[in-house]
PDB file of C-alpha atoms in Angstrom:
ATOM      1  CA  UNK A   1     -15.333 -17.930  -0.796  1.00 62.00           C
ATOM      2  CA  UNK A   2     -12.922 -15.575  -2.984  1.00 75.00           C
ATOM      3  CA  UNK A   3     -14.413 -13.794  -6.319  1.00 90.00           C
ATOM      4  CA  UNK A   4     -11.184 -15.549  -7.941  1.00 93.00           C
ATOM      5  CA  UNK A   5      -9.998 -18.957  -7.467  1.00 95.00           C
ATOM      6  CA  UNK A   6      -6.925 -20.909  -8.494  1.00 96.00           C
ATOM      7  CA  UNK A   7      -5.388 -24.526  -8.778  1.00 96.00           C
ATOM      8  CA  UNK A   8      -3.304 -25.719  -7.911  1.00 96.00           C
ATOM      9  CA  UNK A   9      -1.366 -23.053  -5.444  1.00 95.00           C
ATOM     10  CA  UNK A  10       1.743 -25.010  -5.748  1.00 96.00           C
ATOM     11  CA  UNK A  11       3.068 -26.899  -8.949  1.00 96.00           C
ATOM     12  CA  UNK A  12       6.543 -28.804  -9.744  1.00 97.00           C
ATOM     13  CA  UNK A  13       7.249 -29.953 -13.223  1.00 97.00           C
ATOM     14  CA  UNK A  14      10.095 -31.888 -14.936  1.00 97.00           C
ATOM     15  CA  UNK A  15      11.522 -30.004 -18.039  1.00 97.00           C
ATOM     16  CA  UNK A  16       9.669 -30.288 -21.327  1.00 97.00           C
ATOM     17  CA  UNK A  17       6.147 -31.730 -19.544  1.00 97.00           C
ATOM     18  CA  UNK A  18       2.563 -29.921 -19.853  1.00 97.00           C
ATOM     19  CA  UNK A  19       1.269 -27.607 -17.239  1.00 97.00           C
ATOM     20  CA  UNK A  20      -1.946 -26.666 -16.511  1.00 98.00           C
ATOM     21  CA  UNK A  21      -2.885 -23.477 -13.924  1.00 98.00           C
ATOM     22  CA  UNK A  22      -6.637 -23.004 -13.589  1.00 98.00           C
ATOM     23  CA  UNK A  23      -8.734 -20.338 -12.955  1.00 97.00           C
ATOM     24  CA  UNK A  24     -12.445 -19.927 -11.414  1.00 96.00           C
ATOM     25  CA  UNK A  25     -14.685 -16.747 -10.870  1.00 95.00           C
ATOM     26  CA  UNK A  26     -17.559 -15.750  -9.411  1.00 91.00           C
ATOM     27  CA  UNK A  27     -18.390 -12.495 -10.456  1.00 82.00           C
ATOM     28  CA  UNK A  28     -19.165 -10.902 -14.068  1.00 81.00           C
ATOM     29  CA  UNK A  29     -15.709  -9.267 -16.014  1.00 84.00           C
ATOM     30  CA  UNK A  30     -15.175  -7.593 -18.769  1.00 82.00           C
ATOM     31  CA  UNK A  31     -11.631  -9.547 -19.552  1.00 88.00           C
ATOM     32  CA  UNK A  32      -9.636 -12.085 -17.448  1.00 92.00           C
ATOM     33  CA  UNK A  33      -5.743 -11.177 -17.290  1.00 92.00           C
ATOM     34  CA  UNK A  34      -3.129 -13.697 -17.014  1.00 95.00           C
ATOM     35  CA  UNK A  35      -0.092 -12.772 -14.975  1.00 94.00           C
ATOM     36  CA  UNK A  36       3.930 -13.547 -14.088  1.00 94.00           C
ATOM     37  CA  UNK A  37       5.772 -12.400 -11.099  1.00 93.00           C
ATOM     38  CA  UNK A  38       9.390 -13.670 -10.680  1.00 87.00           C
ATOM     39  CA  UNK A  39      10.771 -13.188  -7.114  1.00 81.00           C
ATOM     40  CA  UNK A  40      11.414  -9.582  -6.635  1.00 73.00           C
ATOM     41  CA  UNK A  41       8.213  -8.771  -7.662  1.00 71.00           C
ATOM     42  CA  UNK A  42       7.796  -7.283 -10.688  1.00 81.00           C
ATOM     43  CA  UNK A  43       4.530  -8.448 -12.567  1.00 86.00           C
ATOM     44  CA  UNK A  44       4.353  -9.056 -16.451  1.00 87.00           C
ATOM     45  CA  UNK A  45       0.862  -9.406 -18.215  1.00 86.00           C
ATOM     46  CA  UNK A  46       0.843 -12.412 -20.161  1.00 92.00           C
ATOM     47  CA  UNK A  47      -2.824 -12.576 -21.659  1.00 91.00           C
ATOM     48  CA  UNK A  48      -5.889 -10.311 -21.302  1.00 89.00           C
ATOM     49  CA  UNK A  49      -8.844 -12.373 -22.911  1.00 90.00           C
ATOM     50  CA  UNK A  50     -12.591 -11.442 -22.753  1.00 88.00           C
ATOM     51  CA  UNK A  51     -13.476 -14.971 -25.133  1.00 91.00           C
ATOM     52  CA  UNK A  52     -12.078 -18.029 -26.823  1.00 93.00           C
ATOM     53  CA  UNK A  53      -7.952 -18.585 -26.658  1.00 95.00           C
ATOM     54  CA  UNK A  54      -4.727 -16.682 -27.006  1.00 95.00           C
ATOM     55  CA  UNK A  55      -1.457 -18.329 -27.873  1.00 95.00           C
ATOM     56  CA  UNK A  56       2.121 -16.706 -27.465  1.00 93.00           C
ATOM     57  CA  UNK A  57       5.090 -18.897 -28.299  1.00 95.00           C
ATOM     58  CA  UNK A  58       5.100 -21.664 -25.477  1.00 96.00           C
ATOM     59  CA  UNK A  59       1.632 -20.469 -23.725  1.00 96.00           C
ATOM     60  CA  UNK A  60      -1.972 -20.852 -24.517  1.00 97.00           C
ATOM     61  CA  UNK A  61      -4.750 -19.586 -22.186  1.00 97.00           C
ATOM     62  CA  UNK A  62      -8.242 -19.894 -23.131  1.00 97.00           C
ATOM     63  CA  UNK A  63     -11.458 -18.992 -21.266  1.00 96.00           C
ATOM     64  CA  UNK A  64     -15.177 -19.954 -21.363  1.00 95.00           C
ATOM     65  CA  UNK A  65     -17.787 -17.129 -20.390  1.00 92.00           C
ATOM     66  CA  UNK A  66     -20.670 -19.522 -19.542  1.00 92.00           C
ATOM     67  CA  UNK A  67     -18.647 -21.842 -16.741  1.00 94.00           C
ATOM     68  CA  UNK A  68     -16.394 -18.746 -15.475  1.00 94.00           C
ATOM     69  CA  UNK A  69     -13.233 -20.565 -16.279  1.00 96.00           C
ATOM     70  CA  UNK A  70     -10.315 -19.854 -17.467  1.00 97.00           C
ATOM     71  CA  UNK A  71      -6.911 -22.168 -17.851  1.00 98.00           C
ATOM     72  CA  UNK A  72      -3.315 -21.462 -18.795  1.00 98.00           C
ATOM     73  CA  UNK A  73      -1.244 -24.112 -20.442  1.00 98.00           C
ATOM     74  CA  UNK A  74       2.566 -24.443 -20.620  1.00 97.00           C
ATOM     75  CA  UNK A  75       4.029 -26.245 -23.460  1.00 96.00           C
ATOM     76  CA  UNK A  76       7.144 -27.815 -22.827  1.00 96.00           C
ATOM     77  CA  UNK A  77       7.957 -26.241 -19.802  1.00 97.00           C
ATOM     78  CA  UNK A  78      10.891 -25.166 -19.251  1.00 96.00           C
ATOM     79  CA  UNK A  79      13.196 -23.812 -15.590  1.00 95.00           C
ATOM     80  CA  UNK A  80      13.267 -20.085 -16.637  1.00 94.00           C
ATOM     81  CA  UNK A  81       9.271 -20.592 -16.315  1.00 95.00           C
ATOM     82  CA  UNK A  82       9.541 -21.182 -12.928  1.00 96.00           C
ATOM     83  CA  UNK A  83       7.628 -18.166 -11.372  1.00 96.00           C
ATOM     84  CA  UNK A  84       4.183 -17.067  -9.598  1.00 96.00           C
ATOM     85  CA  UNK A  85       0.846 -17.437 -12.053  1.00 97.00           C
ATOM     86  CA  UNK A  86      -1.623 -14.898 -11.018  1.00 96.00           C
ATOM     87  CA  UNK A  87      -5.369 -14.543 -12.529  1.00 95.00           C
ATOM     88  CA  UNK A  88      -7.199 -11.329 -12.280  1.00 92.00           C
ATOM     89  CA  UNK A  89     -10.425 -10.514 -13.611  1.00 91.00           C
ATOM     90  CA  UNK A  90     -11.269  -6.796 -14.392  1.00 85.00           C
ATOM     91  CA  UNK A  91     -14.993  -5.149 -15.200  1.00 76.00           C
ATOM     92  CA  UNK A  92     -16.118  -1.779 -15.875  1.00 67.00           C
ATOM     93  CA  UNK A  93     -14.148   0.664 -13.756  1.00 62.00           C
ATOM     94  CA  UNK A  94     -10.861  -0.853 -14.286  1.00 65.00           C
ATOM     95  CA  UNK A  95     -10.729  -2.901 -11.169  1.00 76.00           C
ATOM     96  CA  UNK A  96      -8.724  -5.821 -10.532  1.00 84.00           C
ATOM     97  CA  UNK A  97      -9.652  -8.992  -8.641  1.00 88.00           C
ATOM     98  CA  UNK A  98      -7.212 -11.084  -7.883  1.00 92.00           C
ATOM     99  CA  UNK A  99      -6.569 -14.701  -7.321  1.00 93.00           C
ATOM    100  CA  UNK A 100      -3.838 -16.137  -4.766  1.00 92.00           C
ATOM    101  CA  UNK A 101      -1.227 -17.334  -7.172  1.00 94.00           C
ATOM    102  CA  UNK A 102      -0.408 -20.337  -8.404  1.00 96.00           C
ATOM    103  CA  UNK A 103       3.858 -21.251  -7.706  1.00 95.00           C
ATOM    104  CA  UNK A 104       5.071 -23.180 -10.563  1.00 97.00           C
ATOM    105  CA  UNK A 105       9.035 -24.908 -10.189  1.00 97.00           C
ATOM    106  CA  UNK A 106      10.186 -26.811 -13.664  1.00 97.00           C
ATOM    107  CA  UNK A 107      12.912 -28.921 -12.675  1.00 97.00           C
ATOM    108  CA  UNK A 108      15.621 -29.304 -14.865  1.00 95.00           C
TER     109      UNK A 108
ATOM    110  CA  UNK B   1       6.641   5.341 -24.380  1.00 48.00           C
ATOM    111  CA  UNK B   2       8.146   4.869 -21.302  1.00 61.00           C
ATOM    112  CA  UNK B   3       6.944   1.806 -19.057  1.00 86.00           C
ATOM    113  CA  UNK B   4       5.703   2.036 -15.407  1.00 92.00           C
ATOM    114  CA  UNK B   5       8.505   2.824 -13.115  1.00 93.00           C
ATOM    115  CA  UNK B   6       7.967   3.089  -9.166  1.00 95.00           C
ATOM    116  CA  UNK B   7      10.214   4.784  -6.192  1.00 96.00           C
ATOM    117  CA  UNK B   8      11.846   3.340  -4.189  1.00 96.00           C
ATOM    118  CA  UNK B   9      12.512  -0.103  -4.816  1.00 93.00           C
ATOM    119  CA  UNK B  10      12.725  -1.304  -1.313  1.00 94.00           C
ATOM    120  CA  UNK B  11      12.369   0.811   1.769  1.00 95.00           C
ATOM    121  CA  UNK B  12      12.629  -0.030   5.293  1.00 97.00           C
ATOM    122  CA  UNK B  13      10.261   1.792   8.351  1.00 97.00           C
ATOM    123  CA  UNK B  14       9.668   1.776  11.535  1.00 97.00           C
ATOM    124  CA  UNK B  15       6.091   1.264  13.310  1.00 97.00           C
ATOM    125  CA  UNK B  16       4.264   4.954  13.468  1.00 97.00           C
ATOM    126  CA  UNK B  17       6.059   6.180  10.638  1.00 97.00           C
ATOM    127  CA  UNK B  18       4.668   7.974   7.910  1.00 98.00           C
ATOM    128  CA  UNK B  19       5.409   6.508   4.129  1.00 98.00           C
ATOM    129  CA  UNK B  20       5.846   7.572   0.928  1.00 98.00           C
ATOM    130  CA  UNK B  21       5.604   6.141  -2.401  1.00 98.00           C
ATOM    131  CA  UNK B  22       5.660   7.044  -5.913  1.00 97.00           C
ATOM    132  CA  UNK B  23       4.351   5.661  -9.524  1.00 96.00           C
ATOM    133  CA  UNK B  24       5.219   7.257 -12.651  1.00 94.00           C
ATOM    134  CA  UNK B  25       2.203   6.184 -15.379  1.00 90.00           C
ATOM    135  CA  UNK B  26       2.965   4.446 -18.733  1.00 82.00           C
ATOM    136  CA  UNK B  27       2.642   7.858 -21.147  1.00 81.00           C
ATOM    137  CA  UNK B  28      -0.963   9.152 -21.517  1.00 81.00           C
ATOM    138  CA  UNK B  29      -2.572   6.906 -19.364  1.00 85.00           C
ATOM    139  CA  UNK B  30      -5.448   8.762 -16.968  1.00 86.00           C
ATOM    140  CA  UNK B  31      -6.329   6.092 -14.812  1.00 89.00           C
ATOM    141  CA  UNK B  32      -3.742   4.309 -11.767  1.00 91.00           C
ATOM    142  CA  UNK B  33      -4.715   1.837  -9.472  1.00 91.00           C
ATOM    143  CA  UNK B  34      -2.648   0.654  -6.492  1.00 95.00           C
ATOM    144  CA  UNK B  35      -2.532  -2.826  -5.076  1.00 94.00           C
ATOM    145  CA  UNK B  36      -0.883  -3.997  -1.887  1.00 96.00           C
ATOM    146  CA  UNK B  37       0.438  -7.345  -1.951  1.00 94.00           C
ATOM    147  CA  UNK B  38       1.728  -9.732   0.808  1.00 92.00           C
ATOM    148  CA  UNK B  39       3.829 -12.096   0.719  1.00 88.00           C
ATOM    149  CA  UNK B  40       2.725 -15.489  -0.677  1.00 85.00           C
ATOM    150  CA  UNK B  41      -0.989 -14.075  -1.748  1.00 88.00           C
ATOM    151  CA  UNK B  42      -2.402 -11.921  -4.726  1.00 89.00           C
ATOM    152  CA  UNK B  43      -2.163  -8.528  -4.777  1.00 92.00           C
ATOM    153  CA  UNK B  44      -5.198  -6.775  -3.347  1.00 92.00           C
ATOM    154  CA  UNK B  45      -6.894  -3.457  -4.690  1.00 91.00           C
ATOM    155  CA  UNK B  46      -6.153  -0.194  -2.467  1.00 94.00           C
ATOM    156  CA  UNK B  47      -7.244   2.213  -4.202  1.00 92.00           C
ATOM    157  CA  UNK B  48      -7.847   3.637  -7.728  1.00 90.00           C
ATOM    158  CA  UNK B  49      -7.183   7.501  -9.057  1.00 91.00           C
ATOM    159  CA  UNK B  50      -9.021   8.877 -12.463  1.00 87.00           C
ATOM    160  CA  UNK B  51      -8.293  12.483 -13.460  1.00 85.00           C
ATOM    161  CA  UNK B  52      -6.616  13.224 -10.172  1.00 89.00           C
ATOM    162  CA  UNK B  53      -9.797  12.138  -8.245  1.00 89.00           C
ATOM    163  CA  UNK B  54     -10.545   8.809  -6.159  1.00 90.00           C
ATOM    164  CA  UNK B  55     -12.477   6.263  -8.019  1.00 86.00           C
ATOM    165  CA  UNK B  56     -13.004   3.396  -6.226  1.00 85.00           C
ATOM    166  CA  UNK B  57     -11.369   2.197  -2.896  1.00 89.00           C
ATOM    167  CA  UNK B  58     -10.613  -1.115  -1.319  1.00 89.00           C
ATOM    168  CA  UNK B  59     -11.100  -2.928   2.064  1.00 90.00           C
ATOM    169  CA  UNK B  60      -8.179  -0.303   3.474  1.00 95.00           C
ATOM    170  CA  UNK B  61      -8.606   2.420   6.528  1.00 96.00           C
ATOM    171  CA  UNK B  62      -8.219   5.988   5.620  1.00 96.00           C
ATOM    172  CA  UNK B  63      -4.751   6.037   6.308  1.00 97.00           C
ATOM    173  CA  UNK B  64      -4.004   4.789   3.224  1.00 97.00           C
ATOM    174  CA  UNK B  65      -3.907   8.239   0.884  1.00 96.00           C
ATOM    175  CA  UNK B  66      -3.361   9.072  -2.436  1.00 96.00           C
ATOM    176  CA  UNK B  67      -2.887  11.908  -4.952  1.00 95.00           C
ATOM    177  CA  UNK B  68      -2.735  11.537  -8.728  1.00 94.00           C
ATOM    178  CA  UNK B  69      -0.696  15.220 -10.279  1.00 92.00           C
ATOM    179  CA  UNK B  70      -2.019  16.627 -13.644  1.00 88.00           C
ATOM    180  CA  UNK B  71       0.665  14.895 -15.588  1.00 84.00           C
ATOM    181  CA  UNK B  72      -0.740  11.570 -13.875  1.00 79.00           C
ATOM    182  CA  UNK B  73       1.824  10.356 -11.798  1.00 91.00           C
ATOM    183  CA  UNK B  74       0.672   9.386  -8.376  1.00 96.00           C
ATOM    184  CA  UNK B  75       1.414   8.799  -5.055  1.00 97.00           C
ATOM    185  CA  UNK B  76       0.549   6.460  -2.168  1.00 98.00           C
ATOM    186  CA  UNK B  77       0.789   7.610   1.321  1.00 98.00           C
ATOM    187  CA  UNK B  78       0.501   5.540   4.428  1.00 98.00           C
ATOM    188  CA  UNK B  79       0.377   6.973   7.954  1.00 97.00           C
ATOM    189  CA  UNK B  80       0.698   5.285  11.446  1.00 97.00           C
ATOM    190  CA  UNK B  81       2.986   2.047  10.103  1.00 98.00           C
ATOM    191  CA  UNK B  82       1.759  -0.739  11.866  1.00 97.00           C
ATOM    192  CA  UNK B  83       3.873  -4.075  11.265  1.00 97.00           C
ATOM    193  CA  UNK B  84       1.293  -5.943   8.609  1.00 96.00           C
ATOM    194  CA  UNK B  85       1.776  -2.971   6.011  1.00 97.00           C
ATOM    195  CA  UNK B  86       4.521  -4.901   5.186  1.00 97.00           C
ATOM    196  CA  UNK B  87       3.940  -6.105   1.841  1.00 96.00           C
ATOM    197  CA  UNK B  88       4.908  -4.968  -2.064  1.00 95.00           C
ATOM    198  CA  UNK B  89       3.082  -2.164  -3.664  1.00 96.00           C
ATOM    199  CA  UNK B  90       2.072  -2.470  -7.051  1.00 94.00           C
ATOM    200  CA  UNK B  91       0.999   0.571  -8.748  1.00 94.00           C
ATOM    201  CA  UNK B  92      -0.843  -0.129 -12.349  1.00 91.00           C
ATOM    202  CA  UNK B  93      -1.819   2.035 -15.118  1.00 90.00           C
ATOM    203  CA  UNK B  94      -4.162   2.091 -18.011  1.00 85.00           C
ATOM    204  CA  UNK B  95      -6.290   4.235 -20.228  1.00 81.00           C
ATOM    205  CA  UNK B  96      -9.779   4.214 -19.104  1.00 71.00           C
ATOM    206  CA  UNK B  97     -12.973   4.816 -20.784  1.00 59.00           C
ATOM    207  CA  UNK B  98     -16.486   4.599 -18.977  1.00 54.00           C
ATOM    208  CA  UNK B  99     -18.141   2.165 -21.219  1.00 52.00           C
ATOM    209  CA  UNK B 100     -15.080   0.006 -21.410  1.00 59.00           C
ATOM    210  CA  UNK B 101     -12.585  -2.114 -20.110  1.00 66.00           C
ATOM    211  CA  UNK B 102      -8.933  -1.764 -20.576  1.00 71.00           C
ATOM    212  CA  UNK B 103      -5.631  -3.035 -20.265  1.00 78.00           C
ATOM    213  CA  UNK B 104      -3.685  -2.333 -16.923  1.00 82.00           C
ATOM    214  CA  UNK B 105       0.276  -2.312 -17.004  1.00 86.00           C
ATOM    215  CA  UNK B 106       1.942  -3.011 -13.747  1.00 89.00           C
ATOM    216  CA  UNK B 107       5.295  -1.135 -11.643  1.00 91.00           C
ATOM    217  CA  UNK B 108       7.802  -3.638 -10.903  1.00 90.00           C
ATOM    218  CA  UNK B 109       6.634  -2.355  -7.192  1.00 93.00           C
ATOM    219  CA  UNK B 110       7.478  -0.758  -3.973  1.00 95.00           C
ATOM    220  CA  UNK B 111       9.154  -3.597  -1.292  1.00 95.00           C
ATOM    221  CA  UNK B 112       7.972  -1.687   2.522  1.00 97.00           C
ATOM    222  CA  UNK B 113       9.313  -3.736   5.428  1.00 97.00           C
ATOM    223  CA  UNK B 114       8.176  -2.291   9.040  1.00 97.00           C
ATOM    224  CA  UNK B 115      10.139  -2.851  11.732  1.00 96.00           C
TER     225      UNK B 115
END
């Protein structure tokens, strides 16, 4: 079983609906990141939360310590979201762990 | 403050080749980690460099190398190609302290293809 876990892999969304990427770990962190990668690679941090919820603009990710979960919520979703979701948790030492992505598509 | 830049962008090798690649920190960071990612999965951790000394390695062989230089940029050196190196290399910085965790900026990352 992976450290990091995440639903679903693949999403598709109409414009302007809800989305929902979810995040599980196993393993004790000192914060939980929330990434972007568009194709071509290049990897944007979105959150880094040790507790409670962050919003910025259109997203919202929150996290609870006790159940090892985190989620990240899309408001009114929109095509220039479309892109790769990644969770990573990080503890002392500065290590990443990674989960496998989640692929979002927002149809227009 | 300059971002995290990486070179080169894409580069193409052939099996038993020798690699390579280059990550200039965000300013003032001491710490670099590198991550290897193939395609469709998450990046996985390589290696990390602290004060120009290895901190921490991954599930890799020892033909994945690294240096980190005094004004902490860093390197990432890969011997013996073999086809499955193939992948995007992310190279992240951050400002570390021992009792604490913090924030890691990411390259826009290294595309190897092995022929």
């Amino acid at each position: 079983k992976n450290e990091v876990e995440q639903s679903p892999q693949n999403l598709t969304a109409q414009e302007g609906e809800f989305i929902t990427i979810n995040c599980s770990y196993s393993v004790g962190i000192s914060a939980l990141h929330w990434l972007q990668q568009h194709p071509g690679g290049g990897i944007v941090s979105l959150f880094m939360l040790s507790s409670g919820k962050k919003k910025h603009g259109r997203l919202i990710a929150t996290i609870n310590i006790q159940e090892k979960h985190s989620s990240l919520h899309i408001t009114a979703s929109h095509p220039r979201d479309s892109a790769v979701y990644i969770c990573a948790v990080g503890a002392a030492g500065n290590k990443l762990t990674f989960g496998g992505g989640t692929r979002v598509l927002v149809k227009p | 403050e300059t971002g995290v830049t990486q070179s080169p962008t894409h580069l193409i090798k052939t099996r038993g080749q020798q690699v390579t690649l280059r990550c200039s920190s965000q300013s003032g960071h001491n710490t670099v980690s590198w991550y290897q990612q193939a395609l469709g999965q998450g990046p996985q951790f390589i290696f990390q460099y602290y004060r120009e000394e290895e901190n921490g390695r991954g599930n890799f062989p020892p033909r994945f190398s690294g240096l980190q230089f005094p004004n902490y940029s860093s390197e990432l050196n890969v011997n013996a190609l073999e086809l499955d190196d193939s992948s995007l290399y992310l190279c992240a910085s951050s400002l570390a302290w021992v009792s604490s965790y913090n924030e890691q900026f990411f390259g826009p990352g290294t595309r190897l293809t092995v022929l």
